[in-house]
């Protein structure tokens, strides 16, 4: 088969489309013939040499894919060859085939095309596990999403609205904020010219937001705590703004607030299986009902992964950038 390899870390040109051995599904795994994969910022970090795959994972980038089951390993039940699926991966999505633990498989949702389903597993599992399973967003509360036009942001907006929450977002352009508004965002903040702390305070009559989904890390830490309401919850999922920041414990105590930080890729199989099962139960029906949809900015051939990485690094996209292998995807 062919896959995108990274012989040496570097820029987008470090991504090489070449022949590699076919994966073989082991105990509890299925073999998926990949129709499409999706680009995540973790893939860029891996390409740069800063984010090694977990032990035992595929060395090729790609944390989610869609396709058809081509083989079933020992101990797997409930799936059949030919089933159309999408999958949460620890790596290997930039390839024509990938072996996946059966617990990380999802059927392609009703009403979603095979290729576009590749845009869903990583973002839906990230949003559901952080915003709902950890931060326990409730109907009537306000969620602040940093990077509202990103893949995770566009899904967070839709999911929060589907469950009856109010949504505030930050983004860097008028066009990106408009895209967020079309998905249901209620409070729009252009971080290039507005202070999100003041904007959300004004919009919530001084109360602040109940939950924050943060991809920035250190850069926003102090202001995120200021933006929280009493009993607020800050969920950190990224470090685009650095890894070290100062935390005013007094401010946190005064608000009886909580901070969590999680990484999906490094979680053990049992935790990923539980998250995927919860997503299938609680989220997947919302696609059939029309409450949710994948947001895809563009599709590029997988062999042109370097071009896709440039698009994501330039941050000019809204939603996900997909890599297509199959002509009928």
PDB file of C-alpha atoms in Angstrom:
ATOM      1  CA  UNK A   1       0.000   0.000   0.000  1.00  0.00           C
ATOM      2  CA  UNK A   2       0.945   3.670  -0.046  1.00  0.00           C
ATOM      3  CA  UNK A   3       1.186   5.977   2.944  1.00  0.00           C
ATOM      4  CA  UNK A   4       2.537   9.379   3.911  1.00  0.00           C
ATOM      5  CA  UNK A   5       5.832   8.856   5.711  1.00  0.00           C
ATOM      6  CA  UNK A   6       8.129  11.299   7.513  1.00  0.00           C
ATOM      7  CA  UNK A   7      11.733  10.217   6.814  1.00  0.00           C
ATOM      8  CA  UNK A   8      13.046  13.328   8.586  1.00  0.00           C
ATOM      9  CA  UNK A   9      11.147  15.964  10.601  1.00  0.00           C
ATOM     10  CA  UNK A  10      10.672  19.317   8.925  1.00  0.00           C
ATOM     11  CA  UNK A  11       8.301  21.497   6.937  1.00  0.00           C
ATOM     12  CA  UNK A  12       5.421  20.261   4.770  1.00  0.00           C
ATOM     13  CA  UNK A  13       7.934  18.985   2.225  1.00  0.00           C
ATOM     14  CA  UNK A  14       8.976  16.367   4.809  1.00  0.00           C
ATOM     15  CA  UNK A  15       5.783  14.434   4.025  1.00  0.00           C
ATOM     16  CA  UNK A  16       6.589  11.681   1.496  1.00  0.00           C
ATOM     17  CA  UNK A  17       4.031   9.510  -0.315  1.00  0.00           C
ATOM     18  CA  UNK A  18       5.579   6.079  -0.745  1.00  0.00           C
ATOM     19  CA  UNK A  19       5.104   2.328  -0.643  1.00  0.00           C
ATOM     20  CA  UNK A  20       5.014   0.667   2.781  1.00  0.00           C
ATOM     21  CA  UNK A  21       4.004  -2.775   4.081  1.00  0.00           C
ATOM     22  CA  UNK A  22       0.298  -3.479   4.480  1.00  0.00           C
ATOM     23  CA  UNK A  23      -0.888  -3.513   8.097  1.00  0.00           C
ATOM     24  CA  UNK A  24      -2.246  -6.767   9.521  1.00  0.00           C
ATOM     25  CA  UNK A  25      -5.133  -6.601  11.983  1.00  0.00           C
ATOM     26  CA  UNK A  26      -4.289  -8.161  15.338  1.00  0.00           C
ATOM     27  CA  UNK A  27      -6.469  -9.411  18.160  1.00  0.00           C
ATOM     28  CA  UNK A  28      -9.525  -7.177  18.485  1.00  0.00           C
ATOM     29  CA  UNK A  29      -8.679  -5.133  15.381  1.00  0.00           C
ATOM     30  CA  UNK A  30     -10.152  -4.601  11.930  1.00  0.00           C
ATOM     31  CA  UNK A  31      -8.437  -3.562   8.719  1.00  0.00           C
ATOM     32  CA  UNK A  32      -9.939  -0.443   7.133  1.00  0.00           C
ATOM     33  CA  UNK A  33      -9.407   0.456   3.489  1.00  0.00           C
ATOM     34  CA  UNK A  34      -9.139   4.216   3.846  1.00  0.00           C
ATOM     35  CA  UNK A  35     -11.336   6.473   1.737  1.00  0.00           C
ATOM     36  CA  UNK A  36     -10.305   9.703   3.445  1.00  0.00           C
ATOM     37  CA  UNK A  37      -8.298  11.042   6.353  1.00  0.00           C
ATOM     38  CA  UNK A  38      -8.362  14.427   8.041  1.00  0.00           C
ATOM     39  CA  UNK A  39      -5.622  16.888   8.978  1.00  0.00           C
ATOM     40  CA  UNK A  40      -5.227  17.823  12.638  1.00  0.00           C
ATOM     41  CA  UNK A  41      -2.688  20.135  14.249  1.00  0.00           C
ATOM     42  CA  UNK A  42      -1.249  17.127  16.052  1.00  0.00           C
ATOM     43  CA  UNK A  43      -0.187  15.844  12.617  1.00  0.00           C
ATOM     44  CA  UNK A  44       1.759  19.049  12.048  1.00  0.00           C
ATOM     45  CA  UNK A  45       3.524  18.647  15.387  1.00  0.00           C
ATOM     46  CA  UNK A  46       4.383  15.046  14.490  1.00  0.00           C
ATOM     47  CA  UNK A  47       5.755  16.154  11.125  1.00  0.00           C
ATOM     48  CA  UNK A  48       7.921  18.721  12.916  1.00  0.00           C
ATOM     49  CA  UNK A  49       9.296  16.073  15.267  1.00  0.00           C
ATOM     50  CA  UNK A  50       7.522  17.302  18.413  1.00  0.00           C
ATOM     51  CA  UNK A  51       4.779  14.685  18.870  1.00  0.00           C
ATOM     52  CA  UNK A  52       5.804  11.044  18.619  1.00  0.00           C
ATOM     53  CA  UNK A  53       3.063   8.404  18.215  1.00  0.00           C
ATOM     54  CA  UNK A  54       2.253   6.395  21.347  1.00  0.00           C
ATOM     55  CA  UNK A  55       4.074   3.040  21.726  1.00  0.00           C
ATOM     56  CA  UNK A  56       2.691   0.469  19.343  1.00  0.00           C
ATOM     57  CA  UNK A  57       0.842   2.987  17.165  1.00  0.00           C
ATOM     58  CA  UNK A  58       1.360   3.387  13.425  1.00  0.00           C
ATOM     59  CA  UNK A  59       4.327   5.664  12.613  1.00  0.00           C
ATOM     60  CA  UNK A  60       2.336   7.451   9.903  1.00  0.00           C
ATOM     61  CA  UNK A  61       0.379  10.615  10.767  1.00  0.00           C
ATOM     62  CA  UNK A  62      -3.409  10.756  10.844  1.00  0.00           C
ATOM     63  CA  UNK A  63      -5.709  10.592  13.873  1.00  0.00           C
ATOM     64  CA  UNK A  64      -8.990   9.850  12.084  1.00  0.00           C
ATOM     65  CA  UNK A  65     -10.213   8.310   8.865  1.00  0.00           C
ATOM     66  CA  UNK A  66     -13.203   6.900   7.040  1.00  0.00           C
ATOM     67  CA  UNK A  67     -13.434   3.912   4.755  1.00  0.00           C
ATOM     68  CA  UNK A  68     -14.643   0.344   4.393  1.00  0.00           C
ATOM     69  CA  UNK A  69     -13.736  -2.699   6.451  1.00  0.00           C
ATOM     70  CA  UNK A  70     -11.423  -4.917   4.388  1.00  0.00           C
ATOM     71  CA  UNK A  71     -10.521  -7.530   7.002  1.00  0.00           C
ATOM     72  CA  UNK A  72     -11.411  -8.613  10.523  1.00  0.00           C
ATOM     73  CA  UNK A  73      -8.924  -9.835  13.102  1.00  0.00           C
ATOM     74  CA  UNK A  74      -9.433 -12.462  15.799  1.00  0.00           C
ATOM     75  CA  UNK A  75     -11.913 -11.705  18.566  1.00  0.00           C
ATOM     76  CA  UNK A  76     -13.941  -9.093  16.685  1.00  0.00           C
ATOM     77  CA  UNK A  77     -17.715  -9.285  16.461  1.00  0.00           C
ATOM     78  CA  UNK A  78     -20.429  -6.885  15.341  1.00  0.00           C
ATOM     79  CA  UNK A  79     -18.600  -5.714  12.199  1.00  0.00           C
ATOM     80  CA  UNK A  80     -18.464  -7.168   8.692  1.00  0.00           C
ATOM     81  CA  UNK A  81     -16.239  -6.818   5.662  1.00  0.00           C
ATOM     82  CA  UNK A  82     -17.645  -4.019   3.507  1.00  0.00           C
ATOM     83  CA  UNK A  83     -19.125  -1.990   6.361  1.00  0.00           C
ATOM     84  CA  UNK A  84     -18.674   1.755   5.888  1.00  0.00           C
ATOM     85  CA  UNK A  85     -17.020   3.173   8.981  1.00  0.00           C
ATOM     86  CA  UNK A  86     -15.042   6.035  10.411  1.00  0.00           C
ATOM     87  CA  UNK A  87     -12.420   5.587  13.107  1.00  0.00           C
ATOM     88  CA  UNK A  88     -10.519   7.302  15.891  1.00  0.00           C
ATOM     89  CA  UNK A  89      -6.833   6.498  15.462  1.00  0.00           C
ATOM     90  CA  UNK A  90      -3.567   6.772  17.374  1.00  0.00           C
ATOM     91  CA  UNK A  91      -1.877   7.184  13.986  1.00  0.00           C
ATOM     92  CA  UNK A  92      -1.903   5.806  10.459  1.00  0.00           C
ATOM     93  CA  UNK A  93      -4.754   7.741   8.866  1.00  0.00           C
ATOM     94  CA  UNK A  94      -2.555   9.104   6.069  1.00  0.00           C
ATOM     95  CA  UNK A  95      -2.481   5.729   4.350  1.00  0.00           C
ATOM     96  CA  UNK A  96      -4.464   3.500   2.034  1.00  0.00           C
ATOM     97  CA  UNK A  97      -5.090   0.969   4.828  1.00  0.00           C
ATOM     98  CA  UNK A  98      -4.975   1.073   8.615  1.00  0.00           C
ATOM     99  CA  UNK A  99      -5.516  -1.433  11.421  1.00  0.00           C
ATOM    100  CA  UNK A 100      -7.939  -0.116  14.040  1.00  0.00           C
ATOM    101  CA  UNK A 101      -9.091  -1.462  17.423  1.00  0.00           C
ATOM    102  CA  UNK A 102     -12.741  -2.400  16.973  1.00  0.00           C
ATOM    103  CA  UNK A 103     -13.684  -0.258  19.977  1.00  0.00           C
ATOM    104  CA  UNK A 104     -12.561   2.853  18.102  1.00  0.00           C
ATOM    105  CA  UNK A 105     -14.824   2.259  15.092  1.00  0.00           C
ATOM    106  CA  UNK A 106     -18.054   4.103  14.381  1.00  0.00           C
ATOM    107  CA  UNK A 107     -20.533   3.536  11.563  1.00  0.00           C
ATOM    108  CA  UNK A 108     -20.751   6.378   9.063  1.00  0.00           C
ATOM    109  CA  UNK A 109     -23.629   8.506  10.420  1.00  0.00           C
ATOM    110  CA  UNK A 110     -26.890   8.597   8.538  1.00  0.00           C
ATOM    111  CA  UNK A 111     -26.933  11.501   6.090  1.00  0.00           C
ATOM    112  CA  UNK A 112     -23.116  11.875   5.966  1.00  0.00           C
ATOM    113  CA  UNK A 113     -21.017  10.907   2.933  1.00  0.00           C
ATOM    114  CA  UNK A 114     -18.167   8.435   3.281  1.00  0.00           C
ATOM    115  CA  UNK A 115     -15.345  10.916   2.713  1.00  0.00           C
ATOM    116  CA  UNK A 116     -16.858  13.627   4.918  1.00  0.00           C
ATOM    117  CA  UNK A 117     -17.207  11.146   7.780  1.00  0.00           C
ATOM    118  CA  UNK A 118     -13.416  11.353   8.104  1.00  0.00           C
ATOM    119  CA  UNK A 119     -13.916  14.842   9.562  1.00  0.00           C
ATOM    120  CA  UNK A 120     -15.794  13.519  12.591  1.00  0.00           C
ATOM    121  CA  UNK A 121     -14.104  10.997  14.936  1.00  0.00           C
ATOM    122  CA  UNK A 122     -11.320  13.112  16.446  1.00  0.00           C
ATOM    123  CA  UNK A 123     -13.333  16.309  16.823  1.00  0.00           C
ATOM    124  CA  UNK A 124     -16.528  14.697  18.111  1.00  0.00           C
ATOM    125  CA  UNK A 125     -14.656  12.523  20.624  1.00  0.00           C
ATOM    126  CA  UNK A 126     -12.581  15.498  21.777  1.00  0.00           C
ATOM    127  CA  UNK A 127     -15.593  17.775  22.246  1.00  0.00           C
ATOM    128  CA  UNK A 128     -17.828  15.172  23.842  1.00  0.00           C
ATOM    129  CA  UNK A 129     -15.178  13.914  26.282  1.00  0.00           C
ATOM    130  CA  UNK A 130     -14.039  17.376  27.375  1.00  0.00           C
ATOM    131  CA  UNK A 131     -17.145  19.544  27.234  1.00  0.00           C
ATOM    132  CA  UNK A 132     -19.728  16.981  28.324  1.00  0.00           C
ATOM    133  CA  UNK A 133     -18.000  14.066  30.092  1.00  0.00           C
ATOM    134  CA  UNK A 134     -15.444  16.170  32.033  1.00  0.00           C
ATOM    135  CA  UNK A 135     -16.799  19.746  32.175  1.00  0.00           C
ATOM    136  CA  UNK A 136     -20.471  18.629  32.305  1.00  0.00           C
ATOM    137  CA  UNK A 137     -21.935  21.435  30.195  1.00  0.00           C
ATOM    138  CA  UNK A 138     -25.649  21.695  30.972  1.00  0.00           C
ATOM    139  CA  UNK A 139     -28.617  23.214  29.120  1.00  0.00           C
ATOM    140  CA  UNK A 140     -28.867  26.948  29.710  1.00  0.00           C
ATOM    141  CA  UNK A 141     -25.165  27.357  30.489  1.00  0.00           C
ATOM    142  CA  UNK A 142     -22.697  29.344  28.367  1.00  0.00           C
ATOM    143  CA  UNK A 143     -19.736  27.722  26.602  1.00  0.00           C
ATOM    144  CA  UNK A 144     -16.774  29.763  25.336  1.00  0.00           C
ATOM    145  CA  UNK A 145     -14.889  28.105  22.466  1.00  0.00           C
ATOM    146  CA  UNK A 146     -11.489  29.468  21.486  1.00  0.00           C
ATOM    147  CA  UNK A 147     -10.789  28.945  17.800  1.00  0.00           C
ATOM    148  CA  UNK A 148     -14.461  28.666  16.957  1.00  0.00           C
ATOM    149  CA  UNK A 149     -13.859  28.192  13.221  1.00  0.00           C
ATOM    150  CA  UNK A 150     -11.495  25.239  13.672  1.00  0.00           C
ATOM    151  CA  UNK A 151     -12.565  21.644  13.218  1.00  0.00           C
ATOM    152  CA  UNK A 152     -13.055  21.215  16.953  1.00  0.00           C
ATOM    153  CA  UNK A 153     -14.628  24.654  17.265  1.00  0.00           C
ATOM    154  CA  UNK A 154     -17.225  24.105  14.551  1.00  0.00           C
ATOM    155  CA  UNK A 155     -18.281  20.821  16.175  1.00  0.00           C
ATOM    156  CA  UNK A 156     -18.300  22.318  19.691  1.00  0.00           C
ATOM    157  CA  UNK A 157     -20.679  25.066  18.558  1.00  0.00           C
ATOM    158  CA  UNK A 158     -23.104  22.591  17.019  1.00  0.00           C
ATOM    159  CA  UNK A 159     -23.033  20.125  19.898  1.00  0.00           C
ATOM    160  CA  UNK A 160     -23.469  22.775  22.588  1.00  0.00           C
ATOM    161  CA  UNK A 161     -26.423  24.304  20.748  1.00  0.00           C
ATOM    162  CA  UNK A 162     -27.982  20.870  20.211  1.00  0.00           C
ATOM    163  CA  UNK A 163     -27.916  20.335  23.972  1.00  0.00           C
ATOM    164  CA  UNK A 164     -29.404  23.712  24.801  1.00  0.00           C
ATOM    165  CA  UNK A 165     -26.362  25.798  25.713  1.00  0.00           C
ATOM    166  CA  UNK A 166     -25.413  29.327  24.712  1.00  0.00           C
ATOM    167  CA  UNK A 167     -22.149  29.610  22.778  1.00  0.00           C
ATOM    168  CA  UNK A 168     -19.460  32.290  22.653  1.00  0.00           C
ATOM    169  CA  UNK A 169     -16.538  31.977  20.239  1.00  0.00           C
ATOM    170  CA  UNK A 170     -13.261  33.676  19.453  1.00  0.00           C
ATOM    171  CA  UNK A 171     -11.841  33.864  15.920  1.00  0.00           C
ATOM    172  CA  UNK A 172      -9.488  36.139  14.031  1.00  0.00           C
ATOM    173  CA  UNK A 173     -11.508  37.365  11.036  1.00  0.00           C
ATOM    174  CA  UNK A 174     -14.974  38.637  10.237  1.00  0.00           C
ATOM    175  CA  UNK A 175     -15.459  35.776   7.785  1.00  0.00           C
ATOM    176  CA  UNK A 176     -14.596  33.127  10.377  1.00  0.00           C
ATOM    177  CA  UNK A 177     -16.926  34.707  12.920  1.00  0.00           C
ATOM    178  CA  UNK A 178     -19.702  34.747  10.333  1.00  0.00           C
ATOM    179  CA  UNK A 179     -19.162  31.025   9.742  1.00  0.00           C
ATOM    180  CA  UNK A 180     -19.454  30.455  13.501  1.00  0.00           C
ATOM    181  CA  UNK A 181     -22.670  32.491  13.611  1.00  0.00           C
ATOM    182  CA  UNK A 182     -24.150  30.381  10.817  1.00  0.00           C
ATOM    183  CA  UNK A 183     -23.487  27.288  12.938  1.00  0.00           C
ATOM    184  CA  UNK A 184     -25.341  28.843  15.868  1.00  0.00           C
ATOM    185  CA  UNK A 185     -22.765  30.812  17.875  1.00  0.00           C
ATOM    186  CA  UNK A 186     -24.444  33.551  19.927  1.00  0.00           C
ATOM    187  CA  UNK A 187     -21.498  35.704  21.045  1.00  0.00           C
ATOM    188  CA  UNK A 188     -18.784  36.570  18.502  1.00  0.00           C
ATOM    189  CA  UNK A 189     -15.381  37.889  19.592  1.00  0.00           C
ATOM    190  CA  UNK A 190     -12.618  38.931  17.185  1.00  0.00           C
ATOM    191  CA  UNK A 191      -9.519  38.275  19.292  1.00  0.00           C
ATOM    192  CA  UNK A 192      -7.445  40.597  17.105  1.00  0.00           C
ATOM    193  CA  UNK A 193      -9.325  43.672  18.276  1.00  0.00           C
ATOM    194  CA  UNK A 194     -11.497  42.641  21.214  1.00  0.00           C
ATOM    195  CA  UNK A 195     -10.859  41.366  24.734  1.00  0.00           C
ATOM    196  CA  UNK A 196     -12.826  38.150  25.160  1.00  0.00           C
ATOM    197  CA  UNK A 197     -12.973  38.617  28.942  1.00  0.00           C
ATOM    198  CA  UNK A 198     -14.784  41.939  28.632  1.00  0.00           C
ATOM    199  CA  UNK A 199     -16.962  40.756  25.759  1.00  0.00           C
ATOM    200  CA  UNK A 200     -18.274  37.667  27.558  1.00  0.00           C
ATOM    201  CA  UNK A 201     -18.796  39.602  30.782  1.00  0.00           C
ATOM    202  CA  UNK A 202     -20.900  42.128  28.913  1.00  0.00           C
ATOM    203  CA  UNK A 203     -22.855  39.437  27.091  1.00  0.00           C
ATOM    204  CA  UNK A 204     -23.557  37.523  30.326  1.00  0.00           C
ATOM    205  CA  UNK A 205     -24.426  40.579  32.473  1.00  0.00           C
ATOM    206  CA  UNK A 206     -21.191  40.187  34.400  1.00  0.00           C
ATOM    207  CA  UNK A 207     -21.646  36.525  35.272  1.00  0.00           C
ATOM    208  CA  UNK A 208     -18.989  35.029  32.980  1.00  0.00           C
ATOM    209  CA  UNK A 209     -19.056  31.727  31.130  1.00  0.00           C
ATOM    210  CA  UNK A 210     -19.683  28.322  32.655  1.00  0.00           C
ATOM    211  CA  UNK A 211     -17.341  26.248  30.481  1.00  0.00           C
ATOM    212  CA  UNK A 212     -14.329  27.190  28.340  1.00  0.00           C
ATOM    213  CA  UNK A 213     -12.854  24.885  25.687  1.00  0.00           C
ATOM    214  CA  UNK A 214      -9.313  26.179  25.237  1.00  0.00           C
ATOM    215  CA  UNK A 215      -6.747  25.299  22.584  1.00  0.00           C
ATOM    216  CA  UNK A 216      -4.259  28.023  23.560  1.00  0.00           C
ATOM    217  CA  UNK A 217      -2.895  26.967  26.933  1.00  0.00           C
ATOM    218  CA  UNK A 218      -0.504  29.308  28.721  1.00  0.00           C
ATOM    219  CA  UNK A 219      -1.252  32.475  26.746  1.00  0.00           C
ATOM    220  CA  UNK A 220      -4.916  32.488  27.766  1.00  0.00           C
ATOM    221  CA  UNK A 221      -4.672  30.901  31.218  1.00  0.00           C
ATOM    222  CA  UNK A 222      -5.027  34.040  33.361  1.00  0.00           C
ATOM    223  CA  UNK A 223      -7.743  35.578  31.183  1.00  0.00           C
ATOM    224  CA  UNK A 224      -9.648  32.299  30.981  1.00  0.00           C
ATOM    225  CA  UNK A 225      -9.912  32.199  34.772  1.00  0.00           C
ATOM    226  CA  UNK A 226     -11.146  35.809  34.751  1.00  0.00           C
ATOM    227  CA  UNK A 227     -13.777  34.919  32.148  1.00  0.00           C
ATOM    228  CA  UNK A 228     -15.183  31.998  34.147  1.00  0.00           C
ATOM    229  CA  UNK A 229     -18.400  32.246  36.116  1.00  0.00           C
ATOM    230  CA  UNK A 230     -18.667  30.997  39.688  1.00  0.00           C
ATOM    231  CA  UNK A 231     -18.396  27.176  39.562  1.00  0.00           C
ATOM    232  CA  UNK A 232     -16.952  27.499  36.055  1.00  0.00           C
ATOM    233  CA  UNK A 233     -14.895  24.796  34.340  1.00  0.00           C
ATOM    234  CA  UNK A 234     -11.878  25.340  32.087  1.00  0.00           C
ATOM    235  CA  UNK A 235     -11.000  22.454  29.751  1.00  0.00           C
ATOM    236  CA  UNK A 236      -7.549  22.801  28.163  1.00  0.00           C
ATOM    237  CA  UNK A 237      -6.957  20.701  25.040  1.00  0.00           C
ATOM    238  CA  UNK A 238      -4.065  22.506  23.321  1.00  0.00           C
ATOM    239  CA  UNK A 239      -0.884  24.479  23.772  1.00  0.00           C
ATOM    240  CA  UNK A 240      -0.814  26.766  20.739  1.00  0.00           C
ATOM    241  CA  UNK A 241      -0.136  29.673  23.105  1.00  0.00           C
ATOM    242  CA  UNK A 242       2.632  28.022  25.104  1.00  0.00           C
ATOM    243  CA  UNK A 243       3.068  25.491  27.894  1.00  0.00           C
ATOM    244  CA  UNK A 244       3.968  27.561  30.977  1.00  0.00           C
ATOM    245  CA  UNK A 245       1.815  30.221  32.592  1.00  0.00           C
ATOM    246  CA  UNK A 246       1.074  31.699  36.009  1.00  0.00           C
ATOM    247  CA  UNK A 247      -2.132  30.721  37.796  1.00  0.00           C
ATOM    248  CA  UNK A 248      -3.734  32.890  40.463  1.00  0.00           C
ATOM    249  CA  UNK A 249      -4.981  30.241  42.883  1.00  0.00           C
ATOM    250  CA  UNK A 250      -6.884  32.908  44.805  1.00  0.00           C
ATOM    251  CA  UNK A 251      -8.960  33.796  41.761  1.00  0.00           C
ATOM    252  CA  UNK A 252      -9.650  30.123  41.140  1.00  0.00           C
ATOM    253  CA  UNK A 253     -10.719  29.560  44.761  1.00  0.00           C
ATOM    254  CA  UNK A 254     -12.939  32.639  44.768  1.00  0.00           C
ATOM    255  CA  UNK A 255     -14.868  31.223  41.811  1.00  0.00           C
ATOM    256  CA  UNK A 256     -14.834  27.621  43.066  1.00  0.00           C
ATOM    257  CA  UNK A 257     -13.652  26.848  39.542  1.00  0.00           C
ATOM    258  CA  UNK A 258     -12.020  23.743  38.093  1.00  0.00           C
ATOM    259  CA  UNK A 259      -9.335  23.243  35.441  1.00  0.00           C
ATOM    260  CA  UNK A 260      -8.867  20.044  33.466  1.00  0.00           C
ATOM    261  CA  UNK A 261      -6.334  19.212  30.772  1.00  0.00           C
ATOM    262  CA  UNK A 262      -6.586  16.177  28.513  1.00  0.00           C
ATOM    263  CA  UNK A 263      -5.006  14.576  25.467  1.00  0.00           C
ATOM    264  CA  UNK A 264      -7.071  12.088  23.493  1.00  0.00           C
ATOM    265  CA  UNK A 265      -4.309  10.368  21.532  1.00  0.00           C
ATOM    266  CA  UNK A 266      -2.391   9.061  24.549  1.00  0.00           C
ATOM    267  CA  UNK A 267      -5.412   7.675  26.411  1.00  0.00           C
ATOM    268  CA  UNK A 268      -5.490   3.909  26.939  1.00  0.00           C
ATOM    269  CA  UNK A 269      -7.688   1.781  24.703  1.00  0.00           C
ATOM    270  CA  UNK A 270     -10.296   1.270  27.422  1.00  0.00           C
ATOM    271  CA  UNK A 271     -10.857   5.022  27.788  1.00  0.00           C
ATOM    272  CA  UNK A 272     -11.039   5.602  24.044  1.00  0.00           C
ATOM    273  CA  UNK A 273     -13.515   2.738  23.703  1.00  0.00           C
ATOM    274  CA  UNK A 274     -15.715   4.272  26.397  1.00  0.00           C
ATOM    275  CA  UNK A 275     -15.624   7.697  24.722  1.00  0.00           C
ATOM    276  CA  UNK A 276     -16.447   6.234  21.298  1.00  0.00           C
ATOM    277  CA  UNK A 277     -19.345   4.259  22.791  1.00  0.00           C
ATOM    278  CA  UNK A 278     -20.723   7.402  24.448  1.00  0.00           C
ATOM    279  CA  UNK A 279     -20.399   9.336  21.185  1.00  0.00           C
ATOM    280  CA  UNK A 280     -22.265   6.630  19.283  1.00  0.00           C
ATOM    281  CA  UNK A 281     -25.072   6.672  21.850  1.00  0.00           C
ATOM    282  CA  UNK A 282     -25.466  10.388  22.466  1.00  0.00           C
ATOM    283  CA  UNK A 283     -24.097  12.182  19.395  1.00  0.00           C
ATOM    284  CA  UNK A 284     -24.528   9.967  16.335  1.00  0.00           C
ATOM    285  CA  UNK A 285     -28.368  10.241  16.298  1.00  0.00           C
ATOM    286  CA  UNK A 286     -28.031  14.023  15.996  1.00  0.00           C
ATOM    287  CA  UNK A 287     -26.581  13.684  12.491  1.00  0.00           C
ATOM    288  CA  UNK A 288     -29.633  11.791  11.286  1.00  0.00           C
ATOM    289  CA  UNK A 289     -31.856  14.427  12.910  1.00  0.00           C
ATOM    290  CA  UNK A 290     -30.021  17.236  11.089  1.00  0.00           C
ATOM    291  CA  UNK A 291     -28.743  18.907  14.273  1.00  0.00           C
ATOM    292  CA  UNK A 292     -25.108  18.203  13.371  1.00  0.00           C
ATOM    293  CA  UNK A 293     -23.079  18.136  10.171  1.00  0.00           C
ATOM    294  CA  UNK A 294     -19.399  17.848   9.315  1.00  0.00           C
ATOM    295  CA  UNK A 295     -17.807  21.161   8.360  1.00  0.00           C
ATOM    296  CA  UNK A 296     -15.274  20.559   5.584  1.00  0.00           C
ATOM    297  CA  UNK A 297     -13.268  23.391   4.076  1.00  0.00           C
ATOM    298  CA  UNK A 298     -11.726  21.405   1.219  1.00  0.00           C
ATOM    299  CA  UNK A 299     -10.655  17.955   0.025  1.00  0.00           C
ATOM    300  CA  UNK A 300      -7.207  17.257  -1.423  1.00  0.00           C
ATOM    301  CA  UNK A 301      -5.567  14.068  -2.713  1.00  0.00           C
ATOM    302  CA  UNK A 302      -3.724  12.290   0.089  1.00  0.00           C
ATOM    303  CA  UNK A 303      -0.507  12.291  -1.906  1.00  0.00           C
ATOM    304  CA  UNK A 304      -0.698  16.112  -1.651  1.00  0.00           C
ATOM    305  CA  UNK A 305      -0.655  16.079   2.160  1.00  0.00           C
ATOM    306  CA  UNK A 306       2.046  18.765   2.106  1.00  0.00           C
ATOM    307  CA  UNK A 307      -0.382  21.197   0.454  1.00  0.00           C
ATOM    308  CA  UNK A 308      -3.035  20.320   3.041  1.00  0.00           C
ATOM    309  CA  UNK A 309      -0.594  21.012   5.875  1.00  0.00           C
ATOM    310  CA  UNK A 310       0.192  24.418   4.404  1.00  0.00           C
ATOM    311  CA  UNK A 311      -3.506  25.263   4.351  1.00  0.00           C
ATOM    312  CA  UNK A 312      -3.911  24.346   8.015  1.00  0.00           C
ATOM    313  CA  UNK A 313      -0.730  26.128   9.103  1.00  0.00           C
ATOM    314  CA  UNK A 314      -1.870  29.321   7.371  1.00  0.00           C
ATOM    315  CA  UNK A 315      -5.177  29.100   9.313  1.00  0.00           C
ATOM    316  CA  UNK A 316      -7.239  30.305   6.390  1.00  0.00           C
ATOM    317  CA  UNK A 317      -9.683  27.405   6.544  1.00  0.00           C
ATOM    318  CA  UNK A 318     -12.978  26.838   8.360  1.00  0.00           C
ATOM    319  CA  UNK A 319     -13.629  23.345   9.702  1.00  0.00           C
ATOM    320  CA  UNK A 320     -11.605  20.382   8.476  1.00  0.00           C
ATOM    321  CA  UNK A 321      -9.235  19.747   5.570  1.00  0.00           C
ATOM    322  CA  UNK A 322      -9.567  16.215   4.213  1.00  0.00           C
ATOM    323  CA  UNK A 323      -7.149  13.930   2.373  1.00  0.00           C
ATOM    324  CA  UNK A 324      -8.847  11.675  -0.179  1.00  0.00           C
ATOM    325  CA  UNK A 325      -7.561   8.287  -1.321  1.00  0.00           C
ATOM    326  CA  UNK A 326     -10.665   6.733  -2.866  1.00  0.00           C
ATOM    327  CA  UNK A 327     -12.181   7.840  -6.152  1.00  0.00           C
ATOM    328  CA  UNK A 328     -15.646   6.790  -5.012  1.00  0.00           C
ATOM    329  CA  UNK A 329     -15.431   8.425  -1.589  1.00  0.00           C
TER     330      UNK A 329
END
